[in-house]
Short mmCIF file of C-alpha atoms in Angstrom, two decimals:
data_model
loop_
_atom_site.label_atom_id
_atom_site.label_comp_id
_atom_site.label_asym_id
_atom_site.label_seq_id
_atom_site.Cartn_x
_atom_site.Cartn_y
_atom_site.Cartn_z
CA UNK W 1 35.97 128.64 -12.33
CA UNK W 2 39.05 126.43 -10.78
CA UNK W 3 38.00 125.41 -7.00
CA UNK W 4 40.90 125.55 -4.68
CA UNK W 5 40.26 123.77 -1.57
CA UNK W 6 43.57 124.62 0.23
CA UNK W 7 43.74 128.31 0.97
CA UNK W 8 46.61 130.34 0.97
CA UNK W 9 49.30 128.83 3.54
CA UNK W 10 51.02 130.87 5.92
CA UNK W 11 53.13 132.70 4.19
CA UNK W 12 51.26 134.36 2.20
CA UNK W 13 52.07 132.43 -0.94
CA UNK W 14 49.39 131.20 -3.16
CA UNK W 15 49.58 127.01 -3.70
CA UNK W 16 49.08 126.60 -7.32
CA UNK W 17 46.00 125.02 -8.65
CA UNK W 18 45.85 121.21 -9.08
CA UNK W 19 45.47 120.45 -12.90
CA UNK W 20 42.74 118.31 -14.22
CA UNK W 21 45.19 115.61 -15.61
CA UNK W 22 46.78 115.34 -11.96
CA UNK W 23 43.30 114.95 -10.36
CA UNK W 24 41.94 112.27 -13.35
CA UNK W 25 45.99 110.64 -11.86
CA UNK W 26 45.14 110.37 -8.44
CA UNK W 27 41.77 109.44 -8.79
CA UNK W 28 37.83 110.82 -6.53
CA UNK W 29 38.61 111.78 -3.05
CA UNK W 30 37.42 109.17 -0.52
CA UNK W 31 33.37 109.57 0.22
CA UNK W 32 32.30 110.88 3.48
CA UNK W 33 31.09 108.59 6.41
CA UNK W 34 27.95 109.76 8.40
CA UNK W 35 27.84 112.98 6.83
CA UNK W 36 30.46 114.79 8.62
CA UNK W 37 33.06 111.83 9.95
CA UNK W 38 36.49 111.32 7.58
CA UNK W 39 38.19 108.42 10.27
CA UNK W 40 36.59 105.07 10.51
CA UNK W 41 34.42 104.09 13.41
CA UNK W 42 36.49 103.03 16.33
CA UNK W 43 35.57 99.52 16.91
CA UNK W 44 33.13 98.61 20.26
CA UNK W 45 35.11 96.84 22.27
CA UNK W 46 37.67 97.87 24.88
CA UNK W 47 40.86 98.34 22.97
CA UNK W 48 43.99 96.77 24.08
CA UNK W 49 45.39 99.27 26.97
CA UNK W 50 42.03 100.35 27.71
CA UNK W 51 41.67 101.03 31.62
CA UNK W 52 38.00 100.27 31.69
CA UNK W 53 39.04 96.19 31.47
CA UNK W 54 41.02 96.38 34.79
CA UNK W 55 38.43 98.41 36.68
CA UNK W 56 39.98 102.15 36.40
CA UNK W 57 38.05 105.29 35.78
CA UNK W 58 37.03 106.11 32.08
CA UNK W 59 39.45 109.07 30.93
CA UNK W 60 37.58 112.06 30.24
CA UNK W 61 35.89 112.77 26.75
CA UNK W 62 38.39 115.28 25.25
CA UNK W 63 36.72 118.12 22.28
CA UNK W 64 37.62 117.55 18.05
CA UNK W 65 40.79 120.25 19.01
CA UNK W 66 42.57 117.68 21.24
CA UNK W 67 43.23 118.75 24.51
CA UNK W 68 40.97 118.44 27.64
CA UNK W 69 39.59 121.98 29.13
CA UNK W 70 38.58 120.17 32.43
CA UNK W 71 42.43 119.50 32.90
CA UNK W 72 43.95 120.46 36.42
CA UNK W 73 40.50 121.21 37.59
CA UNK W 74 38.77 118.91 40.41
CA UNK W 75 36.62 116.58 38.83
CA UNK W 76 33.18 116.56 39.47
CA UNK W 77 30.50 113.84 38.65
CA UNK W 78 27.95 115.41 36.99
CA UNK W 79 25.16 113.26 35.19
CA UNK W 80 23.91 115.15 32.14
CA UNK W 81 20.97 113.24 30.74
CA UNK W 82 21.62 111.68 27.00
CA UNK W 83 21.47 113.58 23.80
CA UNK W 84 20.98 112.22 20.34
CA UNK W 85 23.49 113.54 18.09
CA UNK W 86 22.86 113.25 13.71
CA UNK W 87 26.30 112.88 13.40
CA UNK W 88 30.30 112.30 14.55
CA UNK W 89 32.64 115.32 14.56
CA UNK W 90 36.20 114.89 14.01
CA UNK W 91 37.94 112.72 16.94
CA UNK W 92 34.49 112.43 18.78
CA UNK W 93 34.03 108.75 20.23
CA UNK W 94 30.85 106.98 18.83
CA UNK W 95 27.92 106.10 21.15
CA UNK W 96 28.59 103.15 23.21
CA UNK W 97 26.98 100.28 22.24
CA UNK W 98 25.63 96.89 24.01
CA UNK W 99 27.79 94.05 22.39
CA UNK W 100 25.54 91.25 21.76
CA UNK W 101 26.71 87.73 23.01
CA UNK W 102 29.37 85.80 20.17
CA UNK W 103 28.25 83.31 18.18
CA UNK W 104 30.78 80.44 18.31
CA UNK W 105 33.42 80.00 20.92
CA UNK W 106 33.61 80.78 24.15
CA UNK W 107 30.17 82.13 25.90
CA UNK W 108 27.96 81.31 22.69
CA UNK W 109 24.52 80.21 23.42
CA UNK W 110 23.99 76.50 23.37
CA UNK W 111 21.11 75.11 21.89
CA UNK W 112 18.15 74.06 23.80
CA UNK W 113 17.38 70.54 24.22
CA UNK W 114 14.21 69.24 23.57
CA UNK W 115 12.31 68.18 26.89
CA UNK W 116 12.65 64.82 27.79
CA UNK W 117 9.95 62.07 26.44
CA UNK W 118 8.79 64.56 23.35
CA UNK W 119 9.93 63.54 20.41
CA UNK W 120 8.68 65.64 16.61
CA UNK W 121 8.47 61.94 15.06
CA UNK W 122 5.46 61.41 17.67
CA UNK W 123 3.67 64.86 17.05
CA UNK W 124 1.12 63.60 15.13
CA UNK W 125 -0.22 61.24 18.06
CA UNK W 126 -1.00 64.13 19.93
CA UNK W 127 -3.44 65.37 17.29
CA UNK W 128 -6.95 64.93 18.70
CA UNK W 129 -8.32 63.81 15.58
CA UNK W 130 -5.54 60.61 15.60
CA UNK W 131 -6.31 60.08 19.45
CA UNK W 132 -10.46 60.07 18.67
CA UNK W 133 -9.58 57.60 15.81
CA UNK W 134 -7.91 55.28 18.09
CA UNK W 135 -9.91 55.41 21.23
CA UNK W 136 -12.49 54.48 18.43
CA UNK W 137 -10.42 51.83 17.31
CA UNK W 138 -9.48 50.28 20.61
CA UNK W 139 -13.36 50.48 22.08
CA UNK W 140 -14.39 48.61 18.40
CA UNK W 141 -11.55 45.91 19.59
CA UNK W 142 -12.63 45.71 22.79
CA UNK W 143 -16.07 44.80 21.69
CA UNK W 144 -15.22 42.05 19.73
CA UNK W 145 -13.50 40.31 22.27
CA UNK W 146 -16.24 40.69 24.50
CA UNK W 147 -18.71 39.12 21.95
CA UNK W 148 -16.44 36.97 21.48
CA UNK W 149 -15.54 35.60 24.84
CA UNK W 150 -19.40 35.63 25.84
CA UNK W 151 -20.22 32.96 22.73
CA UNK W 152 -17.54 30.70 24.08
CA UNK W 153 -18.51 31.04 27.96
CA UNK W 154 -22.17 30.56 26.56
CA UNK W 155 -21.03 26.96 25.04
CA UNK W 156 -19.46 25.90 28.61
CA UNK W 157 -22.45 27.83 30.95
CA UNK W 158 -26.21 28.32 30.09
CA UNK W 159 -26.13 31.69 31.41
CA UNK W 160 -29.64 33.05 29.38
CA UNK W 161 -30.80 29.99 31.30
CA UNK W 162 -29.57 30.47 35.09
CA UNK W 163 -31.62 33.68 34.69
CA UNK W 164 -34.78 31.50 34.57
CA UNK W 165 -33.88 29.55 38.17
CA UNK W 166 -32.54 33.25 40.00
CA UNK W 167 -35.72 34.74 38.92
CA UNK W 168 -36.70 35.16 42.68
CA UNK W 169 -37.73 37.64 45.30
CA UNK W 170 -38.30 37.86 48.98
CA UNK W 171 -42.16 36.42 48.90
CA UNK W 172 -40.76 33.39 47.18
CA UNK W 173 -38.38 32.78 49.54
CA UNK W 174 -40.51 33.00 52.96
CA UNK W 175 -42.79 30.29 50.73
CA UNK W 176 -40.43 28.27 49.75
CA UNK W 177 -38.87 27.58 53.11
CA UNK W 178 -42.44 27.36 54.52
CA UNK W 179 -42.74 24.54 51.98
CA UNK W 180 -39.99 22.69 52.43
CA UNK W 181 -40.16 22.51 56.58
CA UNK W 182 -44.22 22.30 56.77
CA UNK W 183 -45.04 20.38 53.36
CA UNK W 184 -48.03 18.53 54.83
CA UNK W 185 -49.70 21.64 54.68
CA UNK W 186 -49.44 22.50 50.71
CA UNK W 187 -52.53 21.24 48.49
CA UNK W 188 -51.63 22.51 44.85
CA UNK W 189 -48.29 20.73 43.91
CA UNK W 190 -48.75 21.60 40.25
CA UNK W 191 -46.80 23.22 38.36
CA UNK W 192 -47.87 26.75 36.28
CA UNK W 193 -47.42 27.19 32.37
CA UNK W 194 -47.53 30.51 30.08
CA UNK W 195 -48.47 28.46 27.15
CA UNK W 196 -45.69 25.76 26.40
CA UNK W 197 -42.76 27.07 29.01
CA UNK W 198 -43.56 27.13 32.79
CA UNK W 199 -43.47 30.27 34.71
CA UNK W 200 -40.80 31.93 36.93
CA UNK W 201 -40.47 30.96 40.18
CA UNK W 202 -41.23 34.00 41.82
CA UNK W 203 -44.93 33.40 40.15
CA UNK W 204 -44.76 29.53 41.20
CA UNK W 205 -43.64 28.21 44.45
CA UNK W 206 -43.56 24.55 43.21
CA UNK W 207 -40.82 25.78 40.35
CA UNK W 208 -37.39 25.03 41.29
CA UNK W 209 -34.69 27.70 41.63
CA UNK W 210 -30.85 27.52 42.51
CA UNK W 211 -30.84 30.75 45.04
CA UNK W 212 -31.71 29.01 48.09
CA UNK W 213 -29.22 25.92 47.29
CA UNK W 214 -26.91 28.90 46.64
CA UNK W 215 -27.66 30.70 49.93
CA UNK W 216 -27.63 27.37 52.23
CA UNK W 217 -24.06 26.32 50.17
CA UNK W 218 -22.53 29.45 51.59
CA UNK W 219 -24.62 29.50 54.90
CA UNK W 220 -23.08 25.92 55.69
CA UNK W 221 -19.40 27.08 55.19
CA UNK W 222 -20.15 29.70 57.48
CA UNK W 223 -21.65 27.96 60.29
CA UNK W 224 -19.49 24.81 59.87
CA UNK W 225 -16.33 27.63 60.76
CA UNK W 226 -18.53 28.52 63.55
CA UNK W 227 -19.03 25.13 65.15
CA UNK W 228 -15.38 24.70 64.51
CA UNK W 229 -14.60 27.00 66.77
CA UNK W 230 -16.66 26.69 69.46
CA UNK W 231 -15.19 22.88 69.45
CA UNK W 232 -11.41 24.97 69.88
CA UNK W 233 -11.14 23.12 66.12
CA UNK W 234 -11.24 26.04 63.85
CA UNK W 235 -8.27 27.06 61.63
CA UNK W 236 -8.24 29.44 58.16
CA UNK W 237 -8.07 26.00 56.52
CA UNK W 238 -10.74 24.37 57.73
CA UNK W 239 -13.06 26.88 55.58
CA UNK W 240 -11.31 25.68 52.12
CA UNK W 241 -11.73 22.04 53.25
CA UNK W 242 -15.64 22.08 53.85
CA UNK W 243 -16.54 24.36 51.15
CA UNK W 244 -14.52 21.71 48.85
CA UNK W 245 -15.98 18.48 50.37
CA UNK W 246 -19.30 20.49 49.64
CA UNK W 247 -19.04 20.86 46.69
CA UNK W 248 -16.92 17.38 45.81
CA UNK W 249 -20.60 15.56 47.61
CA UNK W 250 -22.84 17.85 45.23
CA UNK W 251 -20.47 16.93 41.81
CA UNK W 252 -20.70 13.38 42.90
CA UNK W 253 -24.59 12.90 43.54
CA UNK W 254 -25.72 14.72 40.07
CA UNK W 255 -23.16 12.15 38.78
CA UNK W 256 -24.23 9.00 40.33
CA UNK W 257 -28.18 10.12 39.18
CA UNK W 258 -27.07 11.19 35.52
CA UNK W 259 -25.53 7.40 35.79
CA UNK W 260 -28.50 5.85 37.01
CA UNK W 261 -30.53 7.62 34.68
CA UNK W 262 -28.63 6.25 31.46
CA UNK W 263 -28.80 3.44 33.02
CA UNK W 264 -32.51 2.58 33.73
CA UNK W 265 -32.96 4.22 30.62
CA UNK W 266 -35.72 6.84 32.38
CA UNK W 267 -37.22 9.09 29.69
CA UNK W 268 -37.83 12.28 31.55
CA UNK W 269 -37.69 15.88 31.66
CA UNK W 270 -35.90 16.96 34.54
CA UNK W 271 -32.70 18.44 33.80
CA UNK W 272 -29.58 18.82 35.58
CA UNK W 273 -30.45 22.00 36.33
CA UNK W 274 -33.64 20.88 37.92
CA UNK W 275 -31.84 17.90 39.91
CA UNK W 276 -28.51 20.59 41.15
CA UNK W 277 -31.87 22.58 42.14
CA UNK W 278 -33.59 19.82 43.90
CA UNK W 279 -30.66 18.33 45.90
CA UNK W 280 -29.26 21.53 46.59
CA UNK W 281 -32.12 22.35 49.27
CA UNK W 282 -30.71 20.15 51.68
CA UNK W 283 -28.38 22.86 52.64
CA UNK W 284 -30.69 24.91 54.23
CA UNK W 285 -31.87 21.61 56.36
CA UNK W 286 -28.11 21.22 57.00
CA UNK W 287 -28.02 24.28 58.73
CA UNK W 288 -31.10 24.28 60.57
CA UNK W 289 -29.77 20.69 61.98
CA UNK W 290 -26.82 22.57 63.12
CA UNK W 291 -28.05 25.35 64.72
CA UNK W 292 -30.38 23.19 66.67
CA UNK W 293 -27.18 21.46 67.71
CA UNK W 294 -25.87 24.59 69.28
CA UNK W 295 -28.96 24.47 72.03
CA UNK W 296 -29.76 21.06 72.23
CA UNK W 297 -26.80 19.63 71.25
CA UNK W 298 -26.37 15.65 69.93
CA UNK W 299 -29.89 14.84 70.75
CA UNK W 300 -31.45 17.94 69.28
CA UNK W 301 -28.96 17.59 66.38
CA UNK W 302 -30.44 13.88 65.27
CA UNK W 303 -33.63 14.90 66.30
CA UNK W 304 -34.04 17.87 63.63
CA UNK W 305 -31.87 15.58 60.98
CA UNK W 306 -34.85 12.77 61.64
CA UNK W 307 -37.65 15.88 60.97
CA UNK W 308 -35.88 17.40 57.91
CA UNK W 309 -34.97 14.60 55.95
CA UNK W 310 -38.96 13.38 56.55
CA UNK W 311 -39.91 16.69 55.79
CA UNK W 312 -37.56 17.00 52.78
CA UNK W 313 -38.44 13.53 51.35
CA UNK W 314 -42.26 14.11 51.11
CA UNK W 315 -41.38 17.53 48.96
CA UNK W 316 -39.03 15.68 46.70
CA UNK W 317 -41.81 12.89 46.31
CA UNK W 318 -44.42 15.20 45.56
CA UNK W 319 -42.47 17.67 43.65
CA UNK W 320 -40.58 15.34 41.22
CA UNK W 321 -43.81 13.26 40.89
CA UNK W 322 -45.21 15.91 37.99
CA UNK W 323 -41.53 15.45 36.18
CA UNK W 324 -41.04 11.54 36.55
CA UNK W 325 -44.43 10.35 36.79
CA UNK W 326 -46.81 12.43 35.22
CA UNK W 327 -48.44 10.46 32.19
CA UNK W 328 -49.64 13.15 29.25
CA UNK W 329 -49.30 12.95 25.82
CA UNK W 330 -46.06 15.08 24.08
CA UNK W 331 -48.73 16.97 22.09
CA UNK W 332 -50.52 18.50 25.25
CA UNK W 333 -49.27 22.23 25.50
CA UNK W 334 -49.58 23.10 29.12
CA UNK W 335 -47.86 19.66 30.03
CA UNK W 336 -44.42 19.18 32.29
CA UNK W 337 -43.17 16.58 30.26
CA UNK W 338 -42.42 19.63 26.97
CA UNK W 339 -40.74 21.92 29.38
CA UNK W 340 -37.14 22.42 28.77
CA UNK W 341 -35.24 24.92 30.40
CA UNK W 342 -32.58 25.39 28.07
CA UNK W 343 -35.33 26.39 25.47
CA UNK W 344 -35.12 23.06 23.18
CA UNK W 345 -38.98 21.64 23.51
CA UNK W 346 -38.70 17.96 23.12
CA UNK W 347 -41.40 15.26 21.90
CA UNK W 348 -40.79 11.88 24.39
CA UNK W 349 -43.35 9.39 25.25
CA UNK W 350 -42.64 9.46 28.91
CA UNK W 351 -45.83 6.81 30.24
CA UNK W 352 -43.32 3.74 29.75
CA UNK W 353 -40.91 2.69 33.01
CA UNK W 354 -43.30 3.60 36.11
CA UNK W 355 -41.24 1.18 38.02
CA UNK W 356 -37.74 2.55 37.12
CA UNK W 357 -39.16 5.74 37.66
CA UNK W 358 -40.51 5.18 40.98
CA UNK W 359 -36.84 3.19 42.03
CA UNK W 360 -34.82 6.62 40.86
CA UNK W 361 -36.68 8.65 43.33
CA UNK W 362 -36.38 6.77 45.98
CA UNK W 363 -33.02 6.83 45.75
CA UNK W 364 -33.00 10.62 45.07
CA UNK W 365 -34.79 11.13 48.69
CA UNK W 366 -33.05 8.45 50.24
CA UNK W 367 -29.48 9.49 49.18
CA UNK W 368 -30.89 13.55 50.07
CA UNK W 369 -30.84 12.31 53.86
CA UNK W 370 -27.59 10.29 53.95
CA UNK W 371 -25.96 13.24 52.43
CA UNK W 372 -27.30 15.85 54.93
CA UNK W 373 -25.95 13.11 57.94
CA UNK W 374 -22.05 12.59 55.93
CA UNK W 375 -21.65 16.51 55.65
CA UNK W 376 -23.22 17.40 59.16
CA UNK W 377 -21.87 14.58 61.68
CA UNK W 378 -18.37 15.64 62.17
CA UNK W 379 -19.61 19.26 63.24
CA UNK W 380 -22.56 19.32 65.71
CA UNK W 381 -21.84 19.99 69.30
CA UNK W 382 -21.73 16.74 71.35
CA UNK W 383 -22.31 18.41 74.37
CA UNK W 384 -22.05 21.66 76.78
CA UNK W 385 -18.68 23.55 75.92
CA UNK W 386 -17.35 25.59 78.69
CA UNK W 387 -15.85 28.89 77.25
CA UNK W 388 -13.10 30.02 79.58
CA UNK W 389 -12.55 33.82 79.24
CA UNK W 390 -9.17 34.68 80.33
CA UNK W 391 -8.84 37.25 83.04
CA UNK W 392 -7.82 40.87 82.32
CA UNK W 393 -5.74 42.69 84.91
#
């Protein structure tokens, strides 16, 4: 059976069948697009004449037979809501489409920077098993510079052993001053032993310690500023300048006694720890003289000098007596002449060179007292100060 796809034509006259030979000639008919559809797809965007690009109305959709049935009538807006459709008939528009943003050229969409300090080479430092490693690292350094900087400091400064002469509290110190103003009164100038080493000072009153030379070193700065200005003498430099001569007068007395004990050749256990202890106690007498200045003025200030470098003398006497002139034998355990602050026991014979021994610490008490008058005389009140208060209107 031959299939004729044209029907007869208008006259009446039958087209003659297509032979097989002419249709193997020209070839299969085109396929069909979307089913129905024999045009291609008009393309998306606004054509070249389209009104739409210069803000006129959209022409009215016209049927697949080509003319307009709304045409001559008023137009009317009328909103119909949107139906899907399977498929295109012939000369119907496709759906309109949203045309998505080009990809070169103008209006293409740049690419996004990355923010500014974060870099993908440094990603890995972020990781918190990379940060945990190096915190670990860094607190590992850290510690050995610390050990480190502690075993040189302890070559310079005994600090294990400073810990033995600030080994105080508040009992101590209420003795201690008791002692060294109102010595007369003390019987047991002994010192105390826990087998070979002696005992803290907070457990011994007669054991030297470097918190009240401390104390009175910074008490005297303060009251020497004080004075200063009550004499209309004070300035921010005047501070710097005592505290310096201070401590100059202290550097030079342990050095003139190391001297003069290299010298006399004095075998003895006092340190220079014990001796910075010793001579630093005329501080607190330093101050006392000065506040008694402030009341009494010159004649109460040489008055109290004259009492606490007596008072001050018979201590040193007494105390240094059991370090300088103690005779015992090195093996004796509970004996002054082993101790050692700094740990090192040592084994001296120290019964030879009572005379030398008795010459050193007389100069010890006598150089105590011309110290105390050198760093005192320029700053006792000479006499009544009137204080003019300026009037307020």
């Amino acid at each position: 059976m031959n299939y004729n796809p044209n029907p007869a034509s208008a006259a009446g006259r039958p087209r003659p069948p297509k032979r097989v030979s002419d249709v193997n000639a020209m070839g299969p008919s085109a396929p069909m697009m979307g089913g129905g559809a024999t045009f291609m797809a008009p393309p998306t965007g606004p054509g070249i004449l389209d009104p739409n690009m210069y803000g006129a109305p959209a022409p009215a959709p016209v049927n697949s037979y080509g003319f307009d049935p709304n045409l001559g009538q008023p137009s009317q807006h009328i909103q119909q809501p949107p139906q899907q459709q399977p498929g295109y008939g012939y000369g119907a528009p496709p759906p309109q489409q949203a045309a998505g943003p080009p990809t070169f050229g103008i209006g293409a969409p740049q690419p996004v920077a990355p923010p500014t300090g974060q870099y993908p080479q440094f990603a890995m430092f972020q990781q918190p098993i990379v940060q945990d490693m190096a915190m670990q690292y860094g607190q590992k350094l850290a510690d050995q510079g610390k050990q480190i900087m502690e075993n040189q400091f302890e070559k310079w400064v005994p600090v294990a052993k400073l810990k033995y002469y600030f080994a105080v509290d508040n009992a101590y110190v209420g003795r201690k001053l008791r002692l060294l103003f109102f010595p007369y009164m003390h019987k047991d100038w002994s010192l105390r032993y826990d087998q070979e080493h002696p005992v803290q000072p907070r457990y011994d009153v007669n054991a030297p310690d470097l918190y009240l030379p401390t104390m009175g070193y910074i008490t005297y700065v303060i009251v020497a500023g004080l004075l200063l200005g009550m004499q209309k003498r004070f300035s921010p430099e005047q501070l710097g300048i005592q505290a310096s001569s201070a401590m100059a007068y202290s550097i030079f007395e342990l050095v003139i006694y190391s001297i003069a004990l290299y010298v006399m050749n004095v075998k003895t256990s006092l340190k220079t720890l014990d001796l910075l202890a010793f001579t630093g106690y005329k501080y607190v007498n330093i101050v006392v003289c000065l506040m008694v200045s402030t009341l009494f003025f010159k004649s109460g200030y040489y008055i109290a000098l004259a009492y606490t470098s007596f008072s001050f003398g018979f201590f040193l006497l007494r105390t240094l007596r059991t370090k300088l002139l103690q005779d015992n034998s090195p093996a004796a355990p509970s004996g002054a002449i082993n101790y050692d602050p700094y740990g090192n026991p040592q084994q001296f014979d120290y019964s030879g060179g009572k005379k030398r021994k008795l010459y050193f610490l007389f100069m010890v008490v006598a150089g105590q007292a011309l110290f105390a008058f050198l760093l005192s005389k320029h700053l006792y009140l000479p006499e009544a100060e009137v204080l003019t208060v300026p009037k307020t209107f």
